[in-house]
Amino acid sequence: MTDLRLETRALSRRFGALVALQEVDFKLAAGARHALIGPNGAGKTTFINLLAGALPPSRGSVLLKGEDITDKKQAERVKLGIARTFQINRLFRGLSVLENVCMSVAERVGAAPTMFYPVGRRTDVIEESMHLLDTLKLAADAVHRVSELPYGRQRLVEIAIAIGLKPDVLLLDEPAAGVPSAESHIILDAIERLPEHIAVLIIEHDMDLVFRFAKRVTVMVGGALFAEGTPREIEANPQVRAVYLGQASRG
Amino acid sequence: MNVAIDFASILLGGLAAGTVLFIVSVGLSVTMGLMGFVNLAHGAFAMFGGYIIVLAMNRAHFSFPVALALGFLGTAALSVILEQSLYRRLYRAGELDQVLLTIGLIFIFMAALTILVGPQSQPLQLPPELGGQINLGFMQYRTYSIFLICVGALIVIAIWLAFERTRIGAQIRATVDNRRMAESLGVNVDRLFTITFAFGSGMAALGGGLGAEFLGLDPQYALKYLVYFLIAVSVGGLGSVVGVYYASLLLGTLDFVLKLYLPKGGTIFIYVVTILVLLWRPQGLFGRKSA
Amino acid sequence: MSRKAVPAGPATTAGRAENPAARILIGRHRLRWWEVLPWLAAGAFYFVFRDYLGFGTSLMITILFALSLDLALGYAGIVTLGHAAFFGAGAYTVGLLAFHNIWTEPITSLMLAALAAAVVGFVSGLVLLRTQGLTLLMLTLCTMALLQESANMAHDYTGGFDGLPSLDIAPVFGRFEFNPLYPDTQYLYTLAILFACFVFVRTLVYSPFGQSLTGIRENPLRMHAIGAPVRRRLVVCYTISAALAGIAGGLWAQTNAYVNLSALDLDRAATVLIILILGGYGRLYGAFVGAVTYMTLEHFLARIYPTAWQLGLGLLLVAVALYAQNGILGLSDVLWRRYRARRATP
């Protein structure tokens, strides 16, 4: 039986009178390739924020490997093995790609607080970061400033930073968002080559990506879980089609 | 009975001082709440307007109302010119650059006034109708102070009504609340800001002129009272007219009382109160909590 | 220090240390030849401008003060108008110890000054760094004003507005006396302290801690999302910055043998901010460039034409705010890059 990495129980979040998320029971197993889809405003990013600890829930709990982490803040959850990416890039734009990745690697190995020797002395951090960039085919860009890169490759750096944390759970918020279709294959490649043991939850609108990548799909509508199953099952589900087709025709 | 009169006269003195602070600061509160621009030069506009008003009366012998109008319009006009040419360029810039620009403007204003008018203090000669004492029934009090308090109350009511009842007021409130939403609803935010900035600077001019006999008017004015304006605005809450009114009255009364009873180091309480309020509510007493 | 972009070589999976990015990162902290120039200049100054040693001492103290602000502002992104609070804490520590004949040994007094300022920095940082923007600006301002008013109120101990004159400072190492007429000791003593502090700051800036501060300045939300204890780092940085400002204040008290309320003034805090931005913040040498430029101009212009100086300064600040946000060093960076780009294209 695959072990459970991440679980939520009756997770809810309201903003005043607005209910963003209601009674969400969700399970993410080790090694999962799980996609979360749904119309805009369905609460998907709020869900990720709750999982990552960026937002506290109004009710309910989040469990990591069976342990209740609902009260733990974002930075603590990162140490426990949860990493996330943002829908809009949050990168260190003035720094080089290598420096961006080193930032998270240094944080993970505990090098970050040291004050009395130079960054250059930590060749372990630099080597590991370069290796990571290699696997993501970003090595050629390592020296460039992030702001100089095309958007697609910036998005890749966003993923690299998260992977640098060696997480057990990876939450990807629309990794292909804003990437021109000519470049989106690099995101796809990167996601496909993610280490097998990581539990990956990915929010996406791009159905091709969802079909290529996901083994399970959850549909979220209006802050609640609407349907769950394999990609084929979801595609064939008439209610899902109604929700999506309705959304698509409204454009 | 005497205690009551003493108490009343101190209270009235404090309210008058607070009203002057309010009239100068209200423009700063609204523009900072609207555009998030740290305008340290606001005191310089008050100083500039004060100079126009006082010089119009002293040297050109205009009447008090005419001088006030000249001060308001002249400062509003200058502020529009500066806003279009300088401020506009730094709306998206960081706080630091805005601080730098406005500090530079303060120095320019101070130096210009010293060169053009001279370094000495400019006294304000009150029109005779506003001088002397007025009978309040249970006591006599300085007419000018009562005048100030009434003017301040009228202004806050008028501005509050404008915010609540007019379209432009609604637009300002919407933009302070959520700028992107307001823009997508068709509000011309750029034009709104220019109008608000002009009005706010004009109000500062009025405050500078009306408060001249109380705060004095010399080229150091822009720096001397800057901290007070900033305290009134941040404690009251950016963008809240009611907030800056209450904060100004509170601050003015506190300062007045402290100067009376603890002339050596009374101002320390103002800083303590400000720190405590801002730690308890960083957005100010009436400010919006940022989403 | 400019991060020069080197054209990327072919991507190699083996020998990653040969990747230009890695090489740059590994070698970033190495001394460049021109870094020895400021110290040579300071040394030469001692022999060439014998009449200006007092000015030179004052200049170096300002550099140290600006350097301390750069840590907080340029590297951690804390916008503060209240940094003179720490300068004053250090100055008054030295002043009180000396005036009341409790302790006059200069170097240990300086350490105590650093400690006192660090305590003030730690406590205020812990409390204030929860806030941002205008609120933080106001809180730093009020904290400094609070300290100034307290010093004023305690005039029995601090001399109030008049301050503490004629401080008795023991000779350095028991041998080198502070002579107000021949400020040789003051100059060399200040130079040595500045050098030591600069080496410390330089090490800090190139360390992983310094790198994480840059991260916090560039994108604090991202830092939270990679598990960095952001507030803890900011408080530590602020405390160190305060300690250095305290040393500058202590030096000021020692070399002038005098302390008064101007150590805690808004004027002082605003001036050091201007100096740092003028030179270029977030760069190690911005403090040097800014202080030298500002104080030289001020020394020669301000006393002759004070109003014209104020006007000129105002115009300069407006120009910098609009066109040269990264100060003189930033401008020279841009020009240097353009020059190299023109050289590269035949």
GROMACS .gro file of N, CA and C in nm, chain A residues 74-76 78-79 82-86 89-96 98-99 102-104 106-108 111-123 126-127 130-131 134 139-145 148 158-159 161-162 165, chain C residues 2-14 16-17 19-29 200 203-216 218-229 233 236 240 337:
model
  342
   74GLN      N    1   0.484   2.851   0.734
   74GLN     CA    2   0.537   2.815   0.603
   74GLN      C    3   0.682   2.767   0.610
   75ALA      N    4   0.767   2.842   0.678
   75ALA     CA    5   0.908   2.807   0.680
   75ALA      C    6   0.929   2.671   0.746
   76GLU      N    7   0.850   2.642   0.851
   76GLU     CA    8   0.863   2.512   0.917
   76GLU      C    9   0.824   2.400   0.823
   78VAL      N   10   0.844   2.395   0.509
   78VAL     CA   11   0.949   2.372   0.410
   78VAL      C   12   1.053   2.278   0.469
   79LYS      N   13   1.089   2.302   0.594
   79LYS     CA   14   1.187   2.214   0.658
   79LYS      C   15   1.135   2.072   0.669
   82ILE      N   16   0.784   2.022   0.240
   82ILE     CA   17   0.685   2.070   0.143
   82ILE      C   18   0.744   2.189   0.068
   83ALA      N   19   0.742   2.184  -0.064
   83ALA     CA   20   0.789   2.298  -0.142
   83ALA      C   21   0.681   2.336  -0.242
   84ARG      N   22   0.675   2.464  -0.275
   84ARG     CA   23   0.576   2.506  -0.372
   84ARG      C   24   0.634   2.606  -0.471
   85THR      N   25   0.569   2.614  -0.587
   85THR     CA   26   0.602   2.721  -0.680
   85THR      C   27   0.481   2.813  -0.690
   86PHE      N   28   0.505   2.931  -0.744
   86PHE     CA   29   0.399   3.030  -0.753
   86PHE      C   30   0.347   3.041  -0.895
   89ASN      N   31   0.584   3.410  -1.134
   89ASN     CA   32   0.720   3.390  -1.086
   89ASN      C   33   0.756   3.476  -0.967
   90ARG      N   34   0.812   3.410  -0.865
   90ARG     CA   35   0.871   3.489  -0.757
   90ARG      C   36   1.017   3.451  -0.751
   91LEU      N   37   1.094   3.524  -0.829
   91LEU     CA   38   1.236   3.493  -0.837
   91LEU      C   39   1.319   3.611  -0.793
   92PHE      N   40   1.447   3.589  -0.776
   92PHE     CA   41   1.539   3.698  -0.743
   92PHE      C   42   1.591   3.751  -0.875
   93ARG      N   43   1.517   3.846  -0.929
   93ARG     CA   44   1.537   3.886  -1.068
   93ARG      C   45   1.674   3.946  -1.095
   94GLY      N   46   1.730   4.013  -0.996
   94GLY     CA   47   1.859   4.078  -1.020
   94GLY      C   48   1.976   3.982  -1.006
   95LEU      N   49   1.949   3.859  -0.958
   95LEU     CA   50   2.057   3.764  -0.936
   95LEU      C   51   2.064   3.664  -1.051
   96SER      N   52   2.178   3.596  -1.060
   96SER     CA   53   2.194   3.498  -1.167
   96SER      C   54   2.110   3.374  -1.135
   98LEU      N   55   2.208   3.071  -1.122
   98LEU     CA   56   2.279   2.987  -1.025
   98LEU      C   57   2.257   3.039  -0.883
   99GLU      N   58   2.266   3.169  -0.868
   99GLU     CA   59   2.246   3.227  -0.735
   99GLU      C   60   2.106   3.201  -0.684
  102CYS      N   61   2.105   2.842  -0.569
  102CYS     CA   62   2.190   2.832  -0.450
  102CYS      C   63   2.117   2.881  -0.326
  103MET      N   64   2.031   2.979  -0.346
  103MET     CA   65   1.959   3.037  -0.232
  103MET      C   66   1.880   2.929  -0.159
  104SER      N   67   1.807   2.845  -0.235
  104SER     CA   68   1.726   2.744  -0.168
  104SER      C   69   1.811   2.627  -0.121
  106ALA      N   70   2.126   2.638  -0.025
  106ALA     CA   71   2.197   2.684   0.096
  106ALA      C   72   2.106   2.683   0.217
  107GLU      N   73   1.982   2.722   0.194
  107GLU     CA   74   1.885   2.724   0.303
  107GLU      C   75   1.862   2.583   0.355
  108ARG      N   76   1.852   2.488   0.262
  108ARG     CA   77   1.821   2.352   0.301
  108ARG      C   78   1.934   2.288   0.379
  111ALA      N   79   2.347   2.616   0.532
  111ALA     CA   80   2.463   2.703   0.511
  111ALA      C   81   2.427   2.850   0.524
  112ALA      N   82   2.298   2.880   0.505
  112ALA     CA   83   2.257   3.020   0.490
  112ALA      C   84   2.292   3.111   0.607
  113PRO      N   85   2.280   3.068   0.732
  113PRO     CA   86   2.308   3.164   0.840
  113PRO      C   87   2.456   3.192   0.865
  114THR      N   88   2.548   3.120   0.801
  114THR     CA   89   2.689   3.142   0.836
  114THR      C   90   2.738   3.276   0.786
  115MET      N   91   2.815   3.344   0.870
  115MET     CA   92   2.854   3.480   0.839
  115MET      C   93   3.002   3.494   0.809
  116PHE      N   94   3.083   3.398   0.847
  116PHE     CA   95   3.225   3.430   0.852
  116PHE      C   96   3.312   3.363   0.748
  117TYR      N   97   3.250   3.296   0.651
  117TYR     CA   98   3.332   3.265   0.535
  117TYR      C   99   3.250   3.290   0.409
  118PRO      N  100   3.319   3.307   0.297
  118PRO     CA  101   3.247   3.348   0.177
  118PRO      C  102   3.164   3.235   0.116
  119VAL      N  103   3.066   3.274   0.038
  119VAL     CA  104   2.980   3.180  -0.032
  119VAL      C  105   3.064   3.083  -0.114
  120GLY      N  106   3.169   3.136  -0.174
  120GLY     CA  107   3.254   3.055  -0.262
  120GLY      C  108   3.314   2.934  -0.194
  121ARG      N  109   3.326   2.939  -0.062
  121ARG     CA  110   3.387   2.827   0.010
  121ARG      C  111   3.293   2.705   0.011
  122ARG      N  112   3.162   2.732  -0.002
  122ARG     CA  113   3.067   2.620   0.003
  122ARG      C  114   3.051   2.562  -0.136
  123THR      N  115   3.155   2.495  -0.182
  123THR     CA  116   3.147   2.437  -0.316
  123THR      C  117   3.042   2.327  -0.321
  126ILE      N  118   2.732   2.497  -0.432
  126ILE     CA  119   2.743   2.539  -0.572
  126ILE      C  120   2.737   2.418  -0.665
  127GLU      N  121   2.808   2.311  -0.629
  127GLU     CA  122   2.808   2.190  -0.712
  127GLU      C  123   2.667   2.132  -0.722
  130MET      N  124   2.455   2.347  -0.946
  130MET     CA  125   2.488   2.329  -1.088
  130MET      C  126   2.433   2.197  -1.140
  131HIS      N  127   2.446   2.092  -1.057
  131HIS     CA  128   2.394   1.962  -1.097
  131HIS      C  129   2.244   1.969  -1.124
  134ASP      N  130   2.183   2.135  -1.441
  134ASP     CA  131   2.211   2.042  -1.549
  134ASP      C  132   2.090   1.956  -1.581
  139ALA      N  133   2.187   2.473  -1.748
  139ALA     CA  134   2.327   2.503  -1.719
  139ALA      C  135   2.380   2.618  -1.802
  140ALA      N  136   2.335   2.627  -1.926
  140ALA     CA  137   2.386   2.733  -2.013
  140ALA      C  138   2.342   2.871  -1.964
  141ASP      N  139   2.231   2.874  -1.892
  141ASP     CA  140   2.179   3.003  -1.844
  141ASP      C  141   2.227   3.038  -1.705
  142ALA      N  142   2.307   2.946  -1.647
  142ALA     CA  143   2.341   2.962  -1.505
  142ALA      C  144   2.396   3.100  -1.473
  143VAL      N  145   2.471   3.157  -1.564
  143VAL     CA  146   2.540   3.282  -1.532
  143VAL      C  147   2.453   3.404  -1.558
  144HIS      N  148   2.345   3.386  -1.636
  144HIS     CA  149   2.264   3.502  -1.671
  144HIS      C  150   2.174   3.545  -1.559
  145ARG      N  151   2.145   3.673  -1.559
  145ARG     CA  152   2.048   3.723  -1.464
  145ARG      C  153   1.910   3.674  -1.503
  148GLU      N  154   1.703   3.849  -1.753
  148GLU     CA  155   1.743   3.847  -1.894
  148GLU      C  156   1.685   3.725  -1.967
  158GLU      N  157   1.193   2.881  -1.149
  158GLU     CA  158   1.096   2.874  -1.039
  158GLU      C  159   1.086   2.731  -0.988
  159ILE      N  160   1.079   2.636  -1.082
  159ILE     CA  161   1.069   2.495  -1.044
  159ILE      C  162   1.201   2.450  -0.982
  161ILE      N  163   1.418   2.613  -0.810
  161ILE     CA  164   1.430   2.659  -0.672
  161ILE      C  165   1.354   2.565  -0.579
  162ALA      N  166   1.236   2.523  -0.621
  162ALA     CA  167   1.157   2.434  -0.536
  162ALA      C  168   1.224   2.297  -0.524
  165LEU      N  169   1.507   2.231  -0.276
  165LEU     CA  170   1.475   2.207  -0.136
  165LEU      C  171   1.461   2.059  -0.105
  544SER      N  172   2.991   4.504  -0.913
  544SER     CA  173   2.902   4.474  -1.025
  544SER      C  174   2.915   4.328  -1.062
  545ARG      N  175   2.805   4.271  -1.095
  545ARG     CA  176   2.809   4.131  -1.140
  545ARG      C  177   2.821   4.134  -1.291
  546LYS      N  178   2.942   4.119  -1.339
  546LYS     CA  179   2.958   4.130  -1.483
  546LYS      C  180   2.908   4.000  -1.548
  547ALA      N  181   2.827   4.014  -1.649
  547ALA     CA  182   2.776   3.895  -1.718
  547ALA      C  183   2.881   3.846  -1.816
  548VAL      N  184   2.922   3.721  -1.796
  548VAL     CA  185   3.023   3.664  -1.887
  548VAL      C  186   2.950   3.580  -1.990
  549PRO      N  187   2.987   3.588  -2.116
  549PRO     CA  188   2.916   3.506  -2.216
  549PRO      C  189   2.928   3.359  -2.180
  550ALA      N  190   2.817   3.286  -2.187
  550ALA     CA  191   2.814   3.147  -2.142
  550ALA      C  192   2.897   3.058  -2.232
  551GLY      N  193   2.972   2.968  -2.169
  551GLY     CA  194   3.046   2.870  -2.248
  551GLY      C  195   2.955   2.754  -2.280
  552PRO      N  196   3.007   2.654  -2.349
  552PRO     CA  197   2.923   2.537  -2.381
  552PRO      C  198   2.883   2.466  -2.252
  553ALA      N  199   2.760   2.415  -2.246
  553ALA     CA  200   2.713   2.351  -2.124
  553ALA      C  201   2.785   2.219  -2.106
  554THR      N  202   2.846   2.202  -1.991
  554THR     CA  203   2.916   2.076  -1.966
  554THR      C  204   2.852   2.008  -1.846
  555THR      N  205   2.832   1.880  -1.855
  555THR     CA  206   2.779   1.811  -1.738
  555THR      C  207   2.893   1.771  -1.645
  556ALA      N  208   3.009   1.746  -1.702
  556ALA     CA  209   3.124   1.715  -1.617
  556ALA      C  210   3.199   1.844  -1.588
  558ARG      N  211   3.165   2.077  -1.339
  558ARG     CA  212   3.072   2.188  -1.326
  558ARG      C  213   3.137   2.313  -1.271
  559ALA      N  214   3.248   2.293  -1.201
  559ALA     CA  215   3.313   2.410  -1.146
  559ALA      C  216   3.371   2.496  -1.257
  561ASN      N  217   3.201   2.583  -1.514
  561ASN     CA  218   3.094   2.668  -1.563
  561ASN      C  219   3.118   2.810  -1.515
  562PRO      N  220   3.110   2.906  -1.606
  562PRO     CA  221   3.141   3.045  -1.569
  562PRO      C  222   3.061   3.096  -1.450
  563ALA      N  223   2.935   3.051  -1.440
  563ALA     CA  224   2.855   3.099  -1.327
  563ALA      C  225   2.915   3.055  -1.195
  564ALA      N  226   2.956   2.926  -1.191
  564ALA     CA  227   3.014   2.874  -1.068
  564ALA      C  228   3.144   2.945  -1.036
  565ARG      N  229   3.222   2.966  -1.142
  565ARG     CA  230   3.351   3.033  -1.121
  565ARG      C  231   3.331   3.171  -1.062
  566ILE      N  232   3.233   3.242  -1.116
  566ILE     CA  233   3.207   3.378  -1.065
  566ILE      C  234   3.168   3.371  -0.918
  567LEU      N  235   3.081   3.279  -0.886
  567LEU     CA  236   3.032   3.270  -0.748
  567LEU      C  237   3.144   3.233  -0.654
  568ILE      N  238   3.230   3.139  -0.699
  568ILE     CA  239   3.338   3.095  -0.612
  568ILE      C  240   3.439   3.206  -0.589
  569GLY      N  241   3.463   3.285  -0.692
  569GLY     CA  242   3.569   3.385  -0.682
  569GLY      C  243   3.521   3.524  -0.646
  570ARG      N  244   3.392   3.536  -0.615
  570ARG     CA  245   3.335   3.668  -0.598
  570ARG      C  246   3.397   3.747  -0.486
  571HIS      N  247   3.442   3.678  -0.384
  571HIS     CA  248   3.490   3.749  -0.266
  571HIS      C  249   3.637   3.785  -0.276
  742PHE      N  250   3.519   4.333   0.851
  742PHE     CA  251   3.406   4.258   0.905
  742PHE      C  252   3.286   4.266   0.811
  745THR      N  253   3.337   4.071   0.487
  745THR     CA  254   3.321   3.927   0.507
  745THR      C  255   3.174   3.890   0.515
  746LEU      N  256   3.101   3.969   0.592
  746LEU     CA  257   2.958   3.943   0.612
  746LEU      C  258   2.882   3.947   0.479
  747VAL      N  259   2.913   4.047   0.400
  747VAL     CA  260   2.840   4.068   0.275
  747VAL      C  261   2.862   3.952   0.178
  748TYR      N  262   2.983   3.896   0.176
  748TYR     CA  263   3.011   3.787   0.083
  748TYR      C  264   2.979   3.650   0.139
  749SER      N  265   2.930   3.647   0.263
  749SER     CA  266   2.900   3.519   0.325
  749SER      C  267   2.761   3.472   0.282
  750PRO      N  268   2.728   3.345   0.312
  750PRO     CA  269   2.593   3.298   0.282
  750PRO      C  270   2.486   3.382   0.352
  751PHE      N  271   2.518   3.431   0.472
  751PHE     CA  272   2.423   3.517   0.543
  751PHE      C  273   2.395   3.644   0.463
  752GLY      N  274   2.503   3.703   0.413
  752GLY     CA  275   2.487   3.823   0.332
  752GLY      C  276   2.406   3.796   0.208
  753GLN      N  277   2.429   3.678   0.149
  753GLN     CA  278   2.355   3.640   0.030
  753GLN      C  279   2.206   3.627   0.062
  754SER      N  280   2.176   3.570   0.178
  754SER     CA  281   2.035   3.554   0.212
  754SER      C  282   1.970   3.689   0.240
  755LEU      N  283   2.047   3.784   0.289
  755LEU     CA  284   1.993   3.920   0.308
  755LEU      C  285   1.954   3.980   0.174
  756THR      N  286   2.040   3.958   0.074
  756THR     CA  287   2.008   4.006  -0.060
  756THR      C  288   1.878   3.942  -0.108
  757GLY      N  289   1.865   3.812  -0.079
  757GLY     CA  290   1.742   3.744  -0.115
  757GLY      C  291   1.621   3.806  -0.048
  758ILE      N  292   1.634   3.839   0.078
  758ILE     CA  293   1.524   3.900   0.151
  758ILE      C  294   1.489   4.036   0.093
  760GLU      N  295   1.542   4.128  -0.221
  760GLU     CA  296   1.489   4.114  -0.356
  760GLU      C  297   1.348   4.057  -0.357
  761ASN      N  298   1.322   3.958  -0.271
  761ASN     CA  299   1.192   3.892  -0.278
  761ASN      C  300   1.162   3.821  -0.146
  762PRO      N  301   1.111   3.897  -0.049
  762PRO     CA  302   1.090   3.836   0.083
  762PRO      C  303   0.991   3.720   0.082
  763LEU      N  304   0.889   3.727  -0.005
  763LEU     CA  305   0.791   3.618  -0.009
  763LEU      C  306   0.857   3.488  -0.053
  764ARG      N  307   0.948   3.499  -0.148
  764ARG     CA  308   1.019   3.382  -0.197
  764ARG      C  309   1.106   3.324  -0.085
  765MET      N  310   1.167   3.411  -0.007
  765MET     CA  311   1.251   3.364   0.101
  765MET      C  312   1.169   3.285   0.204
  766HIS      N  313   1.048   3.335   0.231
  766HIS     CA  314   0.960   3.260   0.322
  766HIS      C  315   0.933   3.122   0.263
  767ALA      N  316   0.910   3.121   0.131
  767ALA     CA  317   0.870   2.996   0.067
  767ALA      C  318   0.985   2.897   0.052
  768ILE      N  319   1.109   2.938   0.078
  768ILE     CA  320   1.216   2.838   0.078
  768ILE      C  321   1.262   2.809   0.221
  769GLY      N  322   1.181   2.851   0.317
  769GLY     CA  323   1.208   2.813   0.454
  769GLY      C  324   1.305   2.902   0.528
  770ALA      N  325   1.332   3.020   0.476
  770ALA     CA  326   1.426   3.109   0.546
  770ALA      C  327   1.355   3.179   0.662
  771PRO      N  328   1.418   3.182   0.780
  771PRO     CA  329   1.358   3.255   0.892
  771PRO      C  330   1.382   3.405   0.873
  775ARG      N  331   1.660   3.677   1.054
  775ARG     CA  332   1.774   3.730   0.980
  775ARG      C  333   1.774   3.883   0.982
  778VAL      N  334   1.884   4.011   1.320
  778VAL     CA  335   2.029   3.995   1.338
  778VAL      C  336   2.103   4.103   1.258
  782ILE      N  337   2.346   4.401   1.407
  782ILE     CA  338   2.485   4.422   1.367
  782ILE      C  339   2.503   4.564   1.314
  879ARG      N  340   2.953   4.973  -1.845
  879ARG     CA  341   2.894   4.869  -1.927
  879ARG      C  342   2.875   4.915  -2.070
   0.00000   0.00000   0.00000
